[in-house]
Short mmCIF file of C-alpha atoms and ligand atoms in Angstrom, two decimals:
data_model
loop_
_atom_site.label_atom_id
_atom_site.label_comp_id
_atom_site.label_asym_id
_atom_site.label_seq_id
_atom_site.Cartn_x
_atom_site.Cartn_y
_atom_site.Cartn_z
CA UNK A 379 -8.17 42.93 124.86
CA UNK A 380 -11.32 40.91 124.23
CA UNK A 381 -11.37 39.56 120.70
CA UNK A 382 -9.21 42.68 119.21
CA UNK A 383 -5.93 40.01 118.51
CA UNK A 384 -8.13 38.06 116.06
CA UNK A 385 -9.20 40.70 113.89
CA UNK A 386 -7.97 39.98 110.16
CA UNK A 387 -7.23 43.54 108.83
CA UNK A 388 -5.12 44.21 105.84
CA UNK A 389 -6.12 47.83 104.76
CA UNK A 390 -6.56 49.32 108.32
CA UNK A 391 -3.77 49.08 111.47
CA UNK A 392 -5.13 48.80 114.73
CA UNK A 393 -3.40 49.29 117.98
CA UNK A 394 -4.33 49.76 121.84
CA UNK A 395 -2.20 51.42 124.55
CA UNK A 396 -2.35 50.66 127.94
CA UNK A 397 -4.52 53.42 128.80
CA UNK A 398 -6.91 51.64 126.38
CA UNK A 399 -6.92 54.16 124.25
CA UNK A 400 -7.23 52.36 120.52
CA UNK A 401 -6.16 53.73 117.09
CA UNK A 402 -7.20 52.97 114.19
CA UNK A 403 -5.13 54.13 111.08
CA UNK A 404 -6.25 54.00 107.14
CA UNK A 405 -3.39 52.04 105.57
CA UNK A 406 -3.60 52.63 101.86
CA UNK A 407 -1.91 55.98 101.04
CA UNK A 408 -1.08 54.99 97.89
CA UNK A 409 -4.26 55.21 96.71
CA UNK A 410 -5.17 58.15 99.40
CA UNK A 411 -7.37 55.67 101.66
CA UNK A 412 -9.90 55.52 99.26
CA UNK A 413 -12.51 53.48 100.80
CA UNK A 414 -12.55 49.71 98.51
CA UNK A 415 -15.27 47.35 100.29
CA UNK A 416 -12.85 45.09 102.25
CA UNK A 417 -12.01 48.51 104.18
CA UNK A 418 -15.34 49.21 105.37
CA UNK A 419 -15.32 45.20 106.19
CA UNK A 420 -12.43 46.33 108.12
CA UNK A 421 -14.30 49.29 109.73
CA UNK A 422 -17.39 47.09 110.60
CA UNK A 423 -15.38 44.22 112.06
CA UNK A 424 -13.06 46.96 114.12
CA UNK A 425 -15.94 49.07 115.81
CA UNK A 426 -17.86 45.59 116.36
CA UNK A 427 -14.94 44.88 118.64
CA UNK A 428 -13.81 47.80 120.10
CA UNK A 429 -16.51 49.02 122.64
CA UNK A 430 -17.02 45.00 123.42
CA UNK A 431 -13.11 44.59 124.43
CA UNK A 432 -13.53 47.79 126.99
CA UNK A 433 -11.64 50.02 124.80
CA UNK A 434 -11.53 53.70 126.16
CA UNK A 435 -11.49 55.87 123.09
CA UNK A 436 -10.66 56.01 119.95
CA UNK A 437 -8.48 57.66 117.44
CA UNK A 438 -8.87 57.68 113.68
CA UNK A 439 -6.30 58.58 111.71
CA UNK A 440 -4.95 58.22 108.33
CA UNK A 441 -0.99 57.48 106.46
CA UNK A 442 -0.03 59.64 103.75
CA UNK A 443 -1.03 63.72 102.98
CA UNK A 444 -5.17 62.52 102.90
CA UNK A 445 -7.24 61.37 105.63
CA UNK A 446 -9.00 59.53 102.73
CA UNK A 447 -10.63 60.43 99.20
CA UNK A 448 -13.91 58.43 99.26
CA UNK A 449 -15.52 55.55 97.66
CA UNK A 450 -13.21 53.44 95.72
CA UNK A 451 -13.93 54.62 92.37
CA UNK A 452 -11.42 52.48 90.67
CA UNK A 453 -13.01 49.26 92.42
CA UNK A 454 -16.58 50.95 91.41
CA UNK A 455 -15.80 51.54 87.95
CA UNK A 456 -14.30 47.99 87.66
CA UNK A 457 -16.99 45.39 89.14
CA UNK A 458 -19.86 47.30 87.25
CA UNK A 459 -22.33 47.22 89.84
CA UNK A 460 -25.71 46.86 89.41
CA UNK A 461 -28.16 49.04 91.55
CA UNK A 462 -29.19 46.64 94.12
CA UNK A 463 -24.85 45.12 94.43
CA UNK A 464 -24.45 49.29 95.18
CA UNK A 465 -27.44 48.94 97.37
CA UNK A 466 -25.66 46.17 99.69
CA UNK A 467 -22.18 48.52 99.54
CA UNK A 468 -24.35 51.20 100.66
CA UNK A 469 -25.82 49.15 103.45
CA UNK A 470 -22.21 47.92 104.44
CA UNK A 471 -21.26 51.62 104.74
CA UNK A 472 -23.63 52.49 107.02
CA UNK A 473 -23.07 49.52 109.04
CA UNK A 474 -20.01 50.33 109.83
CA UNK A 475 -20.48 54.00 110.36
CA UNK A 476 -23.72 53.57 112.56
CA UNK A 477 -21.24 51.08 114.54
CA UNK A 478 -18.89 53.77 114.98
CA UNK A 479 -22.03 56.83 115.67
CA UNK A 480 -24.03 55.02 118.09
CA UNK A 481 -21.32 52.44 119.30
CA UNK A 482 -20.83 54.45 122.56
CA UNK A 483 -16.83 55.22 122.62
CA UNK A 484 -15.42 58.38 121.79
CA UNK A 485 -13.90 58.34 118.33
CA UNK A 486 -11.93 61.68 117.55
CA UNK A 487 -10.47 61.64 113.93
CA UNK A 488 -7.40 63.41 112.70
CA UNK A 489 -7.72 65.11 109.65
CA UNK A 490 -5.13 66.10 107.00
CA UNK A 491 -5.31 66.75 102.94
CA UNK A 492 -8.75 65.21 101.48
CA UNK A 493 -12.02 64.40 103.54
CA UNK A 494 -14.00 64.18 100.30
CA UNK A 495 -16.96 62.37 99.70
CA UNK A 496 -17.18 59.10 101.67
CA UNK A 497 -13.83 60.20 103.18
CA UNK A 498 -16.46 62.94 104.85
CA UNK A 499 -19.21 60.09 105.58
CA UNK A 500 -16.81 58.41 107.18
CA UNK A 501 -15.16 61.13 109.31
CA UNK A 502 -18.65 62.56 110.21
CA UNK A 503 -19.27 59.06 112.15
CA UNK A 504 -16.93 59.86 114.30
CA UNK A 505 -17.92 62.51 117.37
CA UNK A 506 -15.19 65.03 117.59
CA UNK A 507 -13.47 66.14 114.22
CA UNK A 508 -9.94 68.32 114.71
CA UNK A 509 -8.25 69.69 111.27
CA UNK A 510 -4.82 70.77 110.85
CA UNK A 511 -4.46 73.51 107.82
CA UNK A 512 -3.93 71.18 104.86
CA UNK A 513 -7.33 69.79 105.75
CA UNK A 514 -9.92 70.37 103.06
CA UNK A 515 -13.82 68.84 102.70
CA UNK A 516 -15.70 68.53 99.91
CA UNK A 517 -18.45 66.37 98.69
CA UNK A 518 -17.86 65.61 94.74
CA UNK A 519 -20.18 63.45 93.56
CA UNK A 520 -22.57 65.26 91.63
CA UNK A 521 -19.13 66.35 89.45
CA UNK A 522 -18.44 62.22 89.35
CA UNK A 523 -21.89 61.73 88.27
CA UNK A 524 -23.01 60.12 91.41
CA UNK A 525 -24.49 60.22 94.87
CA UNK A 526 -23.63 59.76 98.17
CA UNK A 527 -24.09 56.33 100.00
CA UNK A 528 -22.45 56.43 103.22
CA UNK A 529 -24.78 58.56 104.95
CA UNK A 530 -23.74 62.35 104.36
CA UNK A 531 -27.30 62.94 103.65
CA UNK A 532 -27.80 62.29 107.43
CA UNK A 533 -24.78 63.51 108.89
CA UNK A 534 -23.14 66.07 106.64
CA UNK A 535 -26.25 67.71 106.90
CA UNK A 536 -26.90 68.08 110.39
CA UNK A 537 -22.80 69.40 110.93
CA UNK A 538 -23.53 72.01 108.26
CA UNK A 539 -27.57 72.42 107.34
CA UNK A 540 -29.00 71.23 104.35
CA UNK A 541 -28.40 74.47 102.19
CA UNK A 542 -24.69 74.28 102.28
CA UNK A 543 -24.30 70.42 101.79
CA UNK A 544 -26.31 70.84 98.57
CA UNK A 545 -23.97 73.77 97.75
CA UNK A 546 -20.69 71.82 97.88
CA UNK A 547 -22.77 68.86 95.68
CA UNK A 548 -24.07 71.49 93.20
CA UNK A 549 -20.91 73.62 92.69
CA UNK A 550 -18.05 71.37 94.15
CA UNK A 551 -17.54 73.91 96.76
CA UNK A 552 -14.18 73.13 98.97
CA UNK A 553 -14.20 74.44 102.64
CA UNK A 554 -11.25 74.61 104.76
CA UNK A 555 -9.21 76.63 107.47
CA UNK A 556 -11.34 78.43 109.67
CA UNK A 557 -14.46 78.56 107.61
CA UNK A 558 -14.57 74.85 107.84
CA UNK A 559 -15.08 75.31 111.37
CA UNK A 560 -17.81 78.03 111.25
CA UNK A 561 -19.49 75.74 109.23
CA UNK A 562 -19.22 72.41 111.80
CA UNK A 563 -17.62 70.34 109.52
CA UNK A 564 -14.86 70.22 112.85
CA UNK A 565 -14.78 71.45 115.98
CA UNK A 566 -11.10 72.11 115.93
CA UNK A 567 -8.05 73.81 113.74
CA UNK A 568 -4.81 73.42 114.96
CA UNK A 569 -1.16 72.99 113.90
CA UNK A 570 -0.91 69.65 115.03
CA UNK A 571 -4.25 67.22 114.85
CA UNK A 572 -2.71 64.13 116.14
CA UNK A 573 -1.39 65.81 119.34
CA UNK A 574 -4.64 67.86 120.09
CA UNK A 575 -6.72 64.57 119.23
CA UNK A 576 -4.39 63.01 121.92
CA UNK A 577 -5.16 65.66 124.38
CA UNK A 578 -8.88 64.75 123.68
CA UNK A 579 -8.68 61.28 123.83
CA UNK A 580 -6.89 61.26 127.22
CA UNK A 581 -9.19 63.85 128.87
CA UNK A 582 -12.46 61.68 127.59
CA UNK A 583 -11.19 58.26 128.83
CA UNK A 584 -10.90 59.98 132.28
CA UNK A 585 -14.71 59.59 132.60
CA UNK A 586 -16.36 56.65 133.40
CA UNK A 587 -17.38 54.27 130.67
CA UNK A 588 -21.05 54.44 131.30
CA UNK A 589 -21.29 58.51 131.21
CA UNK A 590 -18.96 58.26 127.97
CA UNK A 591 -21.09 55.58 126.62
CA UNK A 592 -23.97 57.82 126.91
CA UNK A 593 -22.65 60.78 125.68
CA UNK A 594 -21.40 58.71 122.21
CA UNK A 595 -24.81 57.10 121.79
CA UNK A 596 -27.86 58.15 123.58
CA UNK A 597 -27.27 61.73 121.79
CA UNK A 598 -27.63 60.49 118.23
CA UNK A 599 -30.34 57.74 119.25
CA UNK A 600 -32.59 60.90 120.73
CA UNK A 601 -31.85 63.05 117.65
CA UNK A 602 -33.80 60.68 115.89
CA UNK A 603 -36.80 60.60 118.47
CA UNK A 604 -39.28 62.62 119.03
CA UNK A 605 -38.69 65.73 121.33
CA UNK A 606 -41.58 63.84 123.42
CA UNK A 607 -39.63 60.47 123.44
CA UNK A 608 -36.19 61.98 123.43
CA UNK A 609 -37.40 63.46 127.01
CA UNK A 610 -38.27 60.09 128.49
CA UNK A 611 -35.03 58.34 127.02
CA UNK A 612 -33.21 61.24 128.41
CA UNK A 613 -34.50 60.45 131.59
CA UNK A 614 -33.96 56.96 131.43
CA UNK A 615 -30.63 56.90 130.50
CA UNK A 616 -29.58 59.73 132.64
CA UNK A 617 -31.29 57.29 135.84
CA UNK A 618 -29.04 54.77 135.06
CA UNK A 619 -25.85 56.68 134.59
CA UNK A 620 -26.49 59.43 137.52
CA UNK A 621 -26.77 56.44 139.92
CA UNK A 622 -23.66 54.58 138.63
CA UNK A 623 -21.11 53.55 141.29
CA UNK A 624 -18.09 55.23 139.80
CA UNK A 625 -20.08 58.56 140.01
CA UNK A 626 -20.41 58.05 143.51
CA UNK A 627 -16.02 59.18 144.40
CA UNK A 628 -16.67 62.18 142.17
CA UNK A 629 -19.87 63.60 143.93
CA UNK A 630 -18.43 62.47 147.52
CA UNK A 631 -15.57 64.81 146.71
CA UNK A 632 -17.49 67.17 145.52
CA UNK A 633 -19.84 67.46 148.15
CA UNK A 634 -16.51 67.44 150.26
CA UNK A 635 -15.28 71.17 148.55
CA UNK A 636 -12.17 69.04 147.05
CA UNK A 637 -13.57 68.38 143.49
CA UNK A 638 -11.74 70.12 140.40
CA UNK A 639 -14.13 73.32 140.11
CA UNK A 640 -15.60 74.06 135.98
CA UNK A 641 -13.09 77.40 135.06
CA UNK A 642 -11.42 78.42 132.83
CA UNK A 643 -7.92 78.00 133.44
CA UNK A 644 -6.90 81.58 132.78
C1 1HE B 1465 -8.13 56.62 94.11
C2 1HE B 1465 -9.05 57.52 94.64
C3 1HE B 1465 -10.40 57.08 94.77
C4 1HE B 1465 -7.15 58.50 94.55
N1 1HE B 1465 -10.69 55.82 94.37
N2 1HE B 1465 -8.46 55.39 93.74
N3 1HE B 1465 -13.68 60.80 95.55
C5 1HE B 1465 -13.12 61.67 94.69
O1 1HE B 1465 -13.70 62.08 93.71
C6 1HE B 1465 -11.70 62.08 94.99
C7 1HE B 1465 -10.76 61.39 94.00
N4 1HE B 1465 -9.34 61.63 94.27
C8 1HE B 1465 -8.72 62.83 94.04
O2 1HE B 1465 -9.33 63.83 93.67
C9 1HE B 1465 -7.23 62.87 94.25
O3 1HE B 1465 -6.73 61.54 94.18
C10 1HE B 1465 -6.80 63.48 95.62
C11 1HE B 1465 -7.04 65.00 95.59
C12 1HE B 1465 -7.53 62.85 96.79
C13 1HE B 1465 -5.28 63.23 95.82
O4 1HE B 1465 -4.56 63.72 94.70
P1 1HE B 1465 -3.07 63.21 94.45
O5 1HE B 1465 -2.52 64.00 93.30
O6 1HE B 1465 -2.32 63.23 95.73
O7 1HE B 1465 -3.18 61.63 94.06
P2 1HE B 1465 -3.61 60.97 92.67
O8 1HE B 1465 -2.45 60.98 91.73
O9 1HE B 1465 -4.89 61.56 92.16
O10 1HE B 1465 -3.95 59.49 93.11
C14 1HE B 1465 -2.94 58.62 93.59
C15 1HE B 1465 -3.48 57.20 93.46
O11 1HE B 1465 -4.62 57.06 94.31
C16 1HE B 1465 -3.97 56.88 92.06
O12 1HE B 1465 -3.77 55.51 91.87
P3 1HE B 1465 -2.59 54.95 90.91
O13 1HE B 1465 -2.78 53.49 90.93
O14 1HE B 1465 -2.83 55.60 89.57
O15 1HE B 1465 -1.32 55.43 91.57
C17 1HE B 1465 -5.45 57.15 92.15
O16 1HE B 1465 -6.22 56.43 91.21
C18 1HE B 1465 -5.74 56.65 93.54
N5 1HE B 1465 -6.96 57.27 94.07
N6 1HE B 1465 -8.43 58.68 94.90
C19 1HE B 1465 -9.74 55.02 93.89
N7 1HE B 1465 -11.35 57.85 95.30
C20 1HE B 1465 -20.74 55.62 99.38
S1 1HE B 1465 -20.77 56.70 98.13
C21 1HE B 1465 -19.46 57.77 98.33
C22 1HE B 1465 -19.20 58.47 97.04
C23 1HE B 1465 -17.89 59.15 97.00
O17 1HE B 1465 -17.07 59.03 97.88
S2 1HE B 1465 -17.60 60.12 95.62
C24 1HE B 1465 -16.10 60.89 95.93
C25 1HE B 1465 -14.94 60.14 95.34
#
């Protein structure tokens, strides 16, 4: 696929199937995926790529026990940043993760052990979270003496509300299980995340590209809008994809009595 071969990637493996179904899997268990800057370098130059090479989704997934425990704090503590080096990390971060938000292919992650701190950031970029039991989220930087920079402060607090992400910065509060869920911090808890991910991942890249593009963009961009503007985007966007061509099979069989029908299956 389109420019995916040339990518230079040491701390992240990157693969595509021939449904074109991509995954991308945090290589540094040894030091639980914590997120040095040449990963999110990684991250930007991966989800630069993917939606351009006509990838249909997108898994995110981790090696070892943790899906990842945040900012490189070994890498931080050594290069003694100054405010406005931190500044440019921070920027970098959300590069990538805006990328990945508003890039317009489905990203599912599969979580296990740690999504703490910019492990969190980074799984709340993507647009369907699943969690097997070991999975636990937490958000420790007030107890490391710092902030976060990867954009919780956007999207940690629109999974959960405001109230609780301050909670699990104040006290160090840990969710997990189902509570986790009640929360929003994911949508799913099941034995096995990689399979049910799978099951996702398949069922999304049935639709077409343009509806799926949509869905994985236009949502966050009219979050951000104005319930006045979000309206007329709305109706923008949905003028182009409600007219597409590949809509036109589905409605035809529709209209014909021979479309799937929305039930539940039992
Ligand atoms: C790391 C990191 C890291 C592990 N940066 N090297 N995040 C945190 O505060 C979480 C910090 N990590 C932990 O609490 C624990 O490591 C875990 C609970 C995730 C895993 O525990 P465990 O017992 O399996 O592993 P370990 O023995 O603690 O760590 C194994 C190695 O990974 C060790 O390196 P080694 O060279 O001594 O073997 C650790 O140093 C290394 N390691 N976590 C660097 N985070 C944009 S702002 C975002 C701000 C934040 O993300 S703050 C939250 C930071």
């Amino acid at each position: 696929m389109r420019g995916i071969d040339s990518l230079d990637l040491k701390n992240i493996l990157l693969q595509v199937d021939d449904q074109g179904i991509a995954t991308v899997t945090l290589n540094r268990p040894e030091k639980r995926n914590a997120l040095d800057l040449a990963t999110i370098d990684e991250l930007v130059d991966i989800f630069v790529t993917l939606p351009r090479a006509g990838v249909r989704a997108v898994i995110l997934q981790a090696k070892g026990d943790h899906f990842s425990a945040g900012l490189d704090l070994v890498e931080h503590h050594r290069e003694e940043r100054s405010a406005a080096d931190f500044m440019h990390v921070c920027l970098r971060w959300h590069e990538a993760f805006n990328k990945m938000e508003y890039g317009g292919v489905p990203i599912i992650a599969v979580l296990k052990g740690a999504v703490v701190g910019g492990g969190l950031e980074l799984a709340s970029a993507a647009h369907i979270r699943v969690a097997s039991h070991d999975t636990y989220f937490g958000l420790p930087e007030g107890q490391r003496g710092l902030f976060t920079g990867g954009g919780a402060t956007i999207r940690v607090a629109d999974l959960i509300g405001k109230a609780r992400m301050i909670d699990m910065m104040l006290s160090g509060r840990l969710y997990r299980g189902q509570e986790a869920v009640d929360v929003g911090l994911c949508q799913y808890l099941v034995d096995d995340a990689e399979a049910k991910a799978w099951d996702i991942a398949r069922a999304a890249a049935q639709n077409p590209p343009l509806s799926n593009f949509a869905i994985c963009s236009a949502i966050s961009h009219m979050q951000n809008m104005s319930a006045l503007d979000a309206a007329y985007a709305e109706a923008v966007v949905a003028g182009v994809v409600n007219t597409q061509e590949a809509a036109k099979e589905r409605l035809a069989s529709f209209a014909k009595g021979t479309a799937a029908k929305v039930k539940p299956a039992d």
